[in-house]
Short mmCIF file of N, CA, C and O in Angstrom, two decimals:
data_model
loop_
_atom_site.label_atom_id
_atom_site.label_comp_id
_atom_site.label_asym_id
_atom_site.label_seq_id
_atom_site.Cartn_x
_atom_site.Cartn_y
_atom_site.Cartn_z
N GLU A 89 82.11 39.85 112.51
CA GLU A 89 80.90 40.51 112.08
C GLU A 89 80.07 40.98 113.28
O GLU A 89 79.45 42.03 113.23
N ARG A 90 80.10 40.22 114.36
CA ARG A 90 79.31 40.56 115.54
C ARG A 90 79.74 41.89 116.14
O ARG A 90 78.90 42.70 116.52
N THR A 91 81.04 42.15 116.22
CA THR A 91 81.54 43.38 116.86
C THR A 91 81.62 44.56 115.90
O THR A 91 81.76 45.69 116.34
N LYS A 92 81.57 44.28 114.59
CA LYS A 92 81.71 45.32 113.56
C LYS A 92 83.09 45.97 113.59
O LYS A 92 83.28 47.07 113.09
N ILE A 93 84.07 45.31 114.22
CA ILE A 93 85.44 45.82 114.30
C ILE A 93 86.32 44.94 113.43
O ILE A 93 86.33 43.72 113.55
N LEU A 94 87.08 45.59 112.55
CA LEU A 94 88.05 44.92 111.71
C LEU A 94 89.43 45.34 112.19
O LEU A 94 89.69 46.53 112.36
N SER A 95 90.30 44.37 112.46
CA SER A 95 91.66 44.66 112.92
C SER A 95 92.65 44.33 111.81
O SER A 95 92.51 43.31 111.14
N LEU A 96 93.63 45.21 111.65
CA LEU A 96 94.65 45.03 110.64
C LEU A 96 96.01 45.20 111.30
O LEU A 96 96.29 46.24 111.89
N ASN A 97 96.83 44.15 111.27
CA ASN A 97 98.18 44.22 111.82
C ASN A 97 99.13 44.70 110.73
O ASN A 97 99.19 44.12 109.65
N VAL A 98 99.87 45.75 111.04
CA VAL A 98 100.72 46.43 110.07
C VAL A 98 102.15 46.43 110.59
O VAL A 98 102.39 46.60 111.78
N VAL A 99 103.11 46.24 109.68
CA VAL A 99 104.51 46.46 110.01
C VAL A 99 105.05 47.53 109.06
O VAL A 99 104.59 47.68 107.94
N VAL A 100 106.02 48.28 109.56
CA VAL A 100 106.67 49.32 108.77
C VAL A 100 108.05 48.82 108.40
O VAL A 100 108.79 48.32 109.25
N LYS A 101 108.40 48.93 107.12
CA LYS A 101 109.72 48.51 106.65
C LYS A 101 110.44 49.73 106.07
O LYS A 101 109.87 50.48 105.28
N ASN A 102 111.70 49.89 106.45
CA ASN A 102 112.52 50.97 105.92
C ASN A 102 113.11 50.53 104.58
O ASN A 102 114.02 49.72 104.54
N ARG A 103 112.61 51.08 103.50
CA ARG A 103 113.12 50.74 102.17
C ARG A 103 114.06 51.80 101.64
O ARG A 103 114.43 51.76 100.47
N THR A 104 114.45 52.75 102.49
CA THR A 104 115.40 53.76 102.05
C THR A 104 116.82 53.26 102.27
O THR A 104 117.03 52.20 102.88
N ASP A 105 117.79 54.03 101.82
CA ASP A 105 119.19 53.63 102.01
C ASP A 105 119.79 54.28 103.25
O ASP A 105 120.99 54.23 103.46
N LYS A 106 118.94 54.90 104.10
CA LYS A 106 119.40 55.55 105.33
C LYS A 106 118.58 55.05 106.51
O LYS A 106 117.41 54.74 106.37
N PRO A 107 119.19 55.02 107.70
CA PRO A 107 118.40 54.66 108.88
C PRO A 107 117.39 55.76 109.20
O PRO A 107 117.61 56.93 108.90
N LEU A 108 116.27 55.36 109.79
CA LEU A 108 115.23 56.30 110.19
C LEU A 108 115.12 56.31 111.70
O LEU A 108 115.20 55.25 112.34
N THR A 109 114.93 57.48 112.27
CA THR A 109 114.76 57.60 113.73
C THR A 109 113.43 58.28 114.02
O THR A 109 112.81 58.88 113.15
N GLY A 110 113.02 58.17 115.27
CA GLY A 110 111.71 58.66 115.69
C GLY A 110 111.71 60.11 116.06
O GLY A 110 112.74 60.77 116.01
N PRO A 111 110.55 60.60 116.41
CA PRO A 111 109.33 59.83 116.60
C PRO A 111 108.74 59.37 115.26
O PRO A 111 108.92 60.03 114.24
N PHE A 112 108.06 58.24 115.30
CA PHE A 112 107.41 57.67 114.12
C PHE A 112 105.91 57.90 114.24
O PHE A 112 105.30 57.56 115.25
N LYS A 113 105.34 58.46 113.20
CA LYS A 113 103.89 58.70 113.14
C LYS A 113 103.35 58.06 111.87
O LYS A 113 104.00 58.09 110.82
N LEU A 114 102.17 57.50 111.98
CA LEU A 114 101.47 56.93 110.84
C LEU A 114 100.21 57.75 110.64
O LEU A 114 99.41 57.89 111.56
N ALA A 115 100.06 58.33 109.46
CA ALA A 115 98.92 59.21 109.18
C ALA A 115 98.10 58.68 108.02
O ALA A 115 98.65 58.17 107.03
N VAL A 116 96.79 58.81 108.13
CA VAL A 116 95.87 58.43 107.06
C VAL A 116 95.64 59.64 106.17
O VAL A 116 95.13 60.66 106.63
N LEU A 117 96.02 59.51 104.91
CA LEU A 117 95.78 60.58 103.95
C LEU A 117 94.39 60.46 103.34
O LEU A 117 93.76 61.47 103.03
N GLU A 118 93.93 59.21 103.19
CA GLU A 118 92.60 58.99 102.62
C GLU A 118 92.06 57.64 103.10
O GLU A 118 92.80 56.67 103.18
N LEU A 119 90.79 57.62 103.44
CA LEU A 119 90.07 56.39 103.77
C LEU A 119 88.89 56.33 102.81
O LEU A 119 88.10 57.26 102.75
N TYR A 120 88.82 55.28 102.02
CA TYR A 120 87.70 55.17 101.10
C TYR A 120 86.99 53.85 101.31
O TYR A 120 87.58 52.87 101.76
N LYS A 121 85.70 53.84 101.05
CA LYS A 121 84.90 52.65 101.26
C LYS A 121 83.99 52.42 100.06
O LYS A 121 83.55 53.37 99.44
N HIS A 122 83.74 51.16 99.78
CA HIS A 122 82.92 50.82 98.62
C HIS A 122 81.55 50.29 99.00
O HIS A 122 80.58 50.57 98.32
N TYR A 123 81.45 49.51 100.03
CA TYR A 123 80.23 48.74 100.27
C TYR A 123 79.66 48.95 101.67
O TYR A 123 79.07 48.04 102.23
N GLY A 124 79.84 50.11 102.25
CA GLY A 124 79.29 50.32 103.57
C GLY A 124 79.94 51.49 104.28
O GLY A 124 80.47 52.40 103.65
N PHE A 125 79.95 51.41 105.59
CA PHE A 125 80.49 52.46 106.44
C PHE A 125 81.79 51.97 107.05
O PHE A 125 81.86 50.86 107.59
N ALA A 126 82.84 52.78 106.99
CA ALA A 126 84.12 52.45 107.62
C ALA A 126 84.63 53.68 108.37
O ALA A 126 84.54 54.79 107.87
N ALA A 127 85.13 53.45 109.57
CA ALA A 127 85.71 54.53 110.37
C ALA A 127 86.85 53.96 111.19
O ALA A 127 86.79 52.83 111.67
N ILE A 128 87.89 54.75 111.36
CA ILE A 128 89.03 54.35 112.17
C ILE A 128 88.61 54.38 113.63
O ILE A 128 87.97 55.33 114.09
N ALA A 129 88.97 53.34 114.38
CA ALA A 129 88.48 53.20 115.75
C ALA A 129 89.54 53.43 116.82
O ALA A 129 89.18 53.56 117.99
N ASN A 130 90.82 53.49 116.47
CA ASN A 130 91.82 53.58 117.54
C ASN A 130 92.96 54.57 117.25
O ASN A 130 94.06 54.41 117.76
N ALA A 131 92.71 55.61 116.47
CA ALA A 131 93.75 56.60 116.21
C ALA A 131 94.05 57.38 117.48
O ALA A 131 93.16 57.66 118.28
N ASP A 132 95.31 57.73 117.66
CA ASP A 132 95.71 58.49 118.85
C ASP A 132 95.04 59.85 118.93
O ASP A 132 94.76 60.35 120.02
N ASN A 133 94.79 60.46 117.78
CA ASN A 133 94.16 61.79 117.80
C ASN A 133 92.64 61.73 117.71
O ASN A 133 91.98 62.73 117.54
N LYS A 134 92.09 60.52 117.82
CA LYS A 134 90.63 60.28 117.83
C LYS A 134 89.94 60.56 116.50
O LYS A 134 88.72 60.49 116.43
N ALA A 135 90.68 60.90 115.45
CA ALA A 135 90.06 61.12 114.15
C ALA A 135 89.58 59.77 113.60
O ALA A 135 90.17 58.72 113.89
N SER A 136 88.53 59.79 112.79
CA SER A 136 87.96 58.54 112.31
C SER A 136 88.12 58.34 110.80
O SER A 136 87.66 57.34 110.26
N GLY A 137 88.77 59.29 110.14
CA GLY A 137 88.98 59.17 108.70
C GLY A 137 90.30 59.81 108.32
O GLY A 137 91.27 59.75 109.08
N ALA A 138 90.33 60.47 107.16
CA ALA A 138 91.53 61.16 106.73
C ALA A 138 91.95 62.13 107.83
O ALA A 138 91.12 62.80 108.43
N GLY A 139 93.24 62.17 108.12
CA GLY A 139 93.76 63.00 109.21
C GLY A 139 94.01 62.23 110.49
O GLY A 139 94.59 62.76 111.43
N ALA A 140 93.59 60.97 110.53
CA ALA A 140 93.86 60.15 111.71
C ALA A 140 95.37 59.91 111.81
O ALA A 140 96.05 59.71 110.81
N VAL A 141 95.89 59.93 113.05
CA VAL A 141 97.32 59.77 113.29
C VAL A 141 97.54 58.83 114.48
O VAL A 141 96.85 58.94 115.49
N TRP A 142 98.51 57.93 114.31
CA TRP A 142 98.98 57.08 115.40
C TRP A 142 100.44 57.38 115.65
O TRP A 142 101.21 57.54 114.71
N ASN A 143 100.84 57.41 116.89
CA ASN A 143 102.26 57.44 117.24
C ASN A 143 102.68 55.98 117.34
O ASN A 143 102.25 55.27 118.24
N ILE A 144 103.52 55.53 116.41
CA ILE A 144 103.91 54.12 116.37
C ILE A 144 105.35 53.91 116.86
O ILE A 144 105.94 52.86 116.62
N SER A 145 105.89 54.88 117.57
CA SER A 145 107.27 54.79 118.04
C SER A 145 107.50 53.56 118.92
O SER A 145 108.60 53.00 118.92
N SER A 146 106.47 53.11 119.63
CA SER A 146 106.64 51.99 120.55
C SER A 146 106.88 50.66 119.83
O SER A 146 107.36 49.70 120.45
N VAL A 147 106.58 50.56 118.54
CA VAL A 147 106.80 49.30 117.82
C VAL A 147 108.08 49.34 116.99
O VAL A 147 108.41 48.38 116.29
N ILE A 148 108.82 50.44 117.09
CA ILE A 148 110.07 50.60 116.36
C ILE A 148 111.22 50.17 117.26
O ILE A 148 111.23 50.51 118.45
N PRO A 149 112.21 49.43 116.74
CA PRO A 149 113.34 49.03 117.58
C PRO A 149 114.07 50.24 118.17
O PRO A 149 114.09 51.32 117.57
N ILE A 150 114.64 50.06 119.35
CA ILE A 150 115.43 51.12 119.97
C ILE A 150 116.55 51.50 118.99
O ILE A 150 117.21 50.66 118.43
N GLY A 151 116.71 52.78 118.79
CA GLY A 151 117.71 53.26 117.84
C GLY A 151 117.15 53.50 116.45
O GLY A 151 117.84 54.02 115.59
N GLY A 152 115.90 53.12 116.20
CA GLY A 152 115.26 53.39 114.92
C GLY A 152 115.25 52.20 113.98
O GLY A 152 115.53 51.08 114.38
N LEU A 153 114.91 52.48 112.75
CA LEU A 153 114.84 51.44 111.72
C LEU A 153 116.03 51.58 110.79
O LEU A 153 116.17 52.58 110.08
N GLY A 154 116.88 50.58 110.80
CA GLY A 154 117.98 50.56 109.85
C GLY A 154 117.49 50.21 108.46
O GLY A 154 116.32 49.88 108.26
N GLN A 155 118.40 50.25 107.51
CA GLN A 155 118.06 49.91 106.14
C GLN A 155 117.48 48.49 106.07
O GLN A 155 118.06 47.55 106.62
N GLU A 156 116.32 48.35 105.45
CA GLU A 156 115.60 47.08 105.27
C GLU A 156 115.05 46.49 106.58
O GLU A 156 114.52 45.38 106.59
N ALA A 157 115.14 47.21 107.69
CA ALA A 157 114.61 46.72 108.97
C ALA A 157 113.09 46.91 109.02
O ALA A 157 112.54 47.78 108.34
N THR A 158 112.43 46.10 109.84
CA THR A 158 110.98 46.21 110.00
C THR A 158 110.63 46.41 111.48
O THR A 158 111.37 46.03 112.37
N SER A 159 109.47 47.01 111.67
CA SER A 159 108.96 47.23 113.02
C SER A 159 108.29 45.97 113.54
O SER A 159 108.09 45.00 112.80
N LYS A 160 107.90 45.99 114.80
CA LYS A 160 106.99 44.98 115.33
C LYS A 160 105.61 45.29 114.76
O LYS A 160 105.36 46.40 114.31
N PRO A 161 104.69 44.34 114.80
CA PRO A 161 103.34 44.61 114.30
C PRO A 161 102.62 45.68 115.14
O PRO A 161 102.80 45.75 116.35
N PHE A 162 101.83 46.46 114.47
CA PHE A 162 101.00 47.49 115.08
C PHE A 162 99.57 47.23 114.61
O PHE A 162 99.34 46.99 113.43
N THR A 163 98.60 47.27 115.53
CA THR A 163 97.22 46.97 115.17
C THR A 163 96.41 48.23 114.93
O THR A 163 96.31 49.09 115.80
N MET A 164 95.86 48.31 113.73
CA MET A 164 94.91 49.37 113.40
C MET A 164 93.52 48.76 113.49
O MET A 164 93.31 47.63 113.05
N ARG A 165 92.58 49.51 114.05
CA ARG A 165 91.21 48.99 114.19
C ARG A 165 90.23 49.92 113.48
O ARG A 165 90.36 51.14 113.52
N PHE A 166 89.24 49.28 112.85
CA PHE A 166 88.24 50.00 112.08
C PHE A 166 86.85 49.50 112.43
O PHE A 166 86.67 48.30 112.64
N ARG A 167 85.91 50.40 112.52
CA ARG A 167 84.50 50.01 112.59
C ARG A 167 84.04 49.87 111.14
O ARG A 167 84.24 50.78 110.34
N TYR A 168 83.46 48.74 110.83
CA TYR A 168 82.99 48.52 109.47
C TYR A 168 81.62 47.88 109.49
O TYR A 168 81.43 46.87 110.16
N VAL A 169 80.71 48.48 108.76
CA VAL A 169 79.36 47.92 108.63
C VAL A 169 79.05 47.86 107.14
O VAL A 169 79.04 48.90 106.46
N ALA A 170 78.83 46.66 106.64
CA ALA A 170 78.51 46.48 105.23
C ALA A 170 77.08 46.93 104.96
O ALA A 170 76.21 46.83 105.82
N ASP A 171 76.87 47.43 103.77
CA ASP A 171 75.53 47.82 103.34
C ASP A 171 75.07 46.79 102.31
O ASP A 171 75.50 46.82 101.16
N PRO A 172 74.20 45.85 102.71
CA PRO A 172 73.80 44.78 101.80
C PRO A 172 73.00 45.28 100.60
O PRO A 172 72.84 44.56 99.62
N SER A 173 72.53 46.51 100.63
CA SER A 173 71.76 47.02 99.50
C SER A 173 72.66 47.46 98.34
O SER A 173 72.17 47.69 97.24
N LEU A 174 73.96 47.58 98.58
CA LEU A 174 74.89 48.00 97.53
C LEU A 174 75.35 46.79 96.73
O LEU A 174 75.77 45.79 97.28
N ALA A 175 75.25 46.90 95.41
CA ALA A 175 75.70 45.82 94.53
C ALA A 175 77.21 45.70 94.59
O ALA A 175 77.92 46.70 94.55
N ARG A 176 77.70 44.48 94.74
CA ARG A 176 79.15 44.25 94.79
C ARG A 176 79.62 43.68 93.48
O ARG A 176 78.96 42.84 92.89
N ASP A 177 80.80 44.10 93.06
CA ASP A 177 81.41 43.49 91.89
C ASP A 177 82.20 42.28 92.36
O ASP A 177 82.01 41.80 93.47
N ASN A 178 83.10 41.80 91.56
CA ASN A 178 83.87 40.60 91.93
C ASN A 178 85.04 40.90 92.85
O ASN A 178 85.82 40.03 93.17
N SER A 179 85.18 42.14 93.28
CA SER A 179 86.29 42.53 94.14
C SER A 179 86.02 42.16 95.59
O SER A 179 84.89 42.16 96.06
N ASP A 180 87.10 41.86 96.31
CA ASP A 180 86.99 41.63 97.75
C ASP A 180 87.22 42.92 98.54
O ASP A 180 87.17 42.92 99.76
N ASP A 181 87.52 44.01 97.84
CA ASP A 181 87.79 45.28 98.51
C ASP A 181 86.53 45.78 99.21
O ASP A 181 85.48 45.88 98.60
N ILE A 182 86.68 46.10 100.49
CA ILE A 182 85.58 46.72 101.22
C ILE A 182 85.91 48.15 101.60
O ILE A 182 85.05 49.00 101.66
N PHE A 183 87.20 48.40 101.86
CA PHE A 183 87.66 49.77 102.05
C PHE A 183 89.16 49.80 101.83
O PHE A 183 89.81 48.78 101.76
N GLY A 184 89.69 51.00 101.69
CA GLY A 184 91.11 51.14 101.44
C GLY A 184 91.67 52.36 102.14
O GLY A 184 90.92 53.24 102.57
N LEU A 185 92.99 52.38 102.24
CA LEU A 185 93.70 53.46 102.92
C LEU A 185 94.88 53.93 102.10
O LEU A 185 95.54 53.12 101.44
N TYR A 186 95.13 55.21 102.16
CA TYR A 186 96.40 55.76 101.73
C TYR A 186 97.07 56.27 102.99
O TYR A 186 96.49 57.09 103.70
N LEU A 187 98.25 55.75 103.28
CA LEU A 187 98.96 56.06 104.53
C LEU A 187 100.30 56.72 104.24
O LEU A 187 100.89 56.50 103.19
N LYS A 188 100.79 57.45 105.24
CA LYS A 188 102.14 58.00 105.16
C LYS A 188 102.79 57.82 106.52
O LYS A 188 102.15 58.04 107.55
N VAL A 189 104.05 57.40 106.50
CA VAL A 189 104.83 57.27 107.75
C VAL A 189 105.76 58.46 107.84
O VAL A 189 106.46 58.79 106.89
N TYR A 190 105.74 59.11 108.99
CA TYR A 190 106.63 60.23 109.25
C TYR A 190 107.73 59.78 110.22
O TYR A 190 107.43 59.16 111.24
N ALA A 191 108.98 60.08 109.87
CA ALA A 191 110.14 59.76 110.71
C ALA A 191 111.25 60.72 110.31
O ALA A 191 111.13 61.46 109.34
N LYS A 192 112.35 60.66 111.04
CA LYS A 192 113.51 61.49 110.73
C LYS A 192 114.56 60.65 110.02
O LYS A 192 114.89 59.56 110.49
N PRO A 193 115.09 61.16 108.91
CA PRO A 193 116.17 60.41 108.22
C PRO A 193 117.49 60.57 108.97
O PRO A 193 117.66 61.42 109.80
#
């Protein structure tokens, strides 16, 4: 709470029936927030919301991701400031993301 930075460790898993090769990019299609302000803090392209992109090739095993293989963890960072004036329901959701991974089949 002191730094207002939320870190999320993410792994990518290949659920297709074909191996995937790089470069691997992770893109934010939508960032939504319910109870305050949220912005992406460490995207490679410096975007802070939808359109933010990370090159995650460095966490992918050499040779790509085989079927059912997973990447090493990758840390996404967000600036988040809660707005105490907003009424909260029983949900723990503070913000959400829709993401897409780009790779070559």
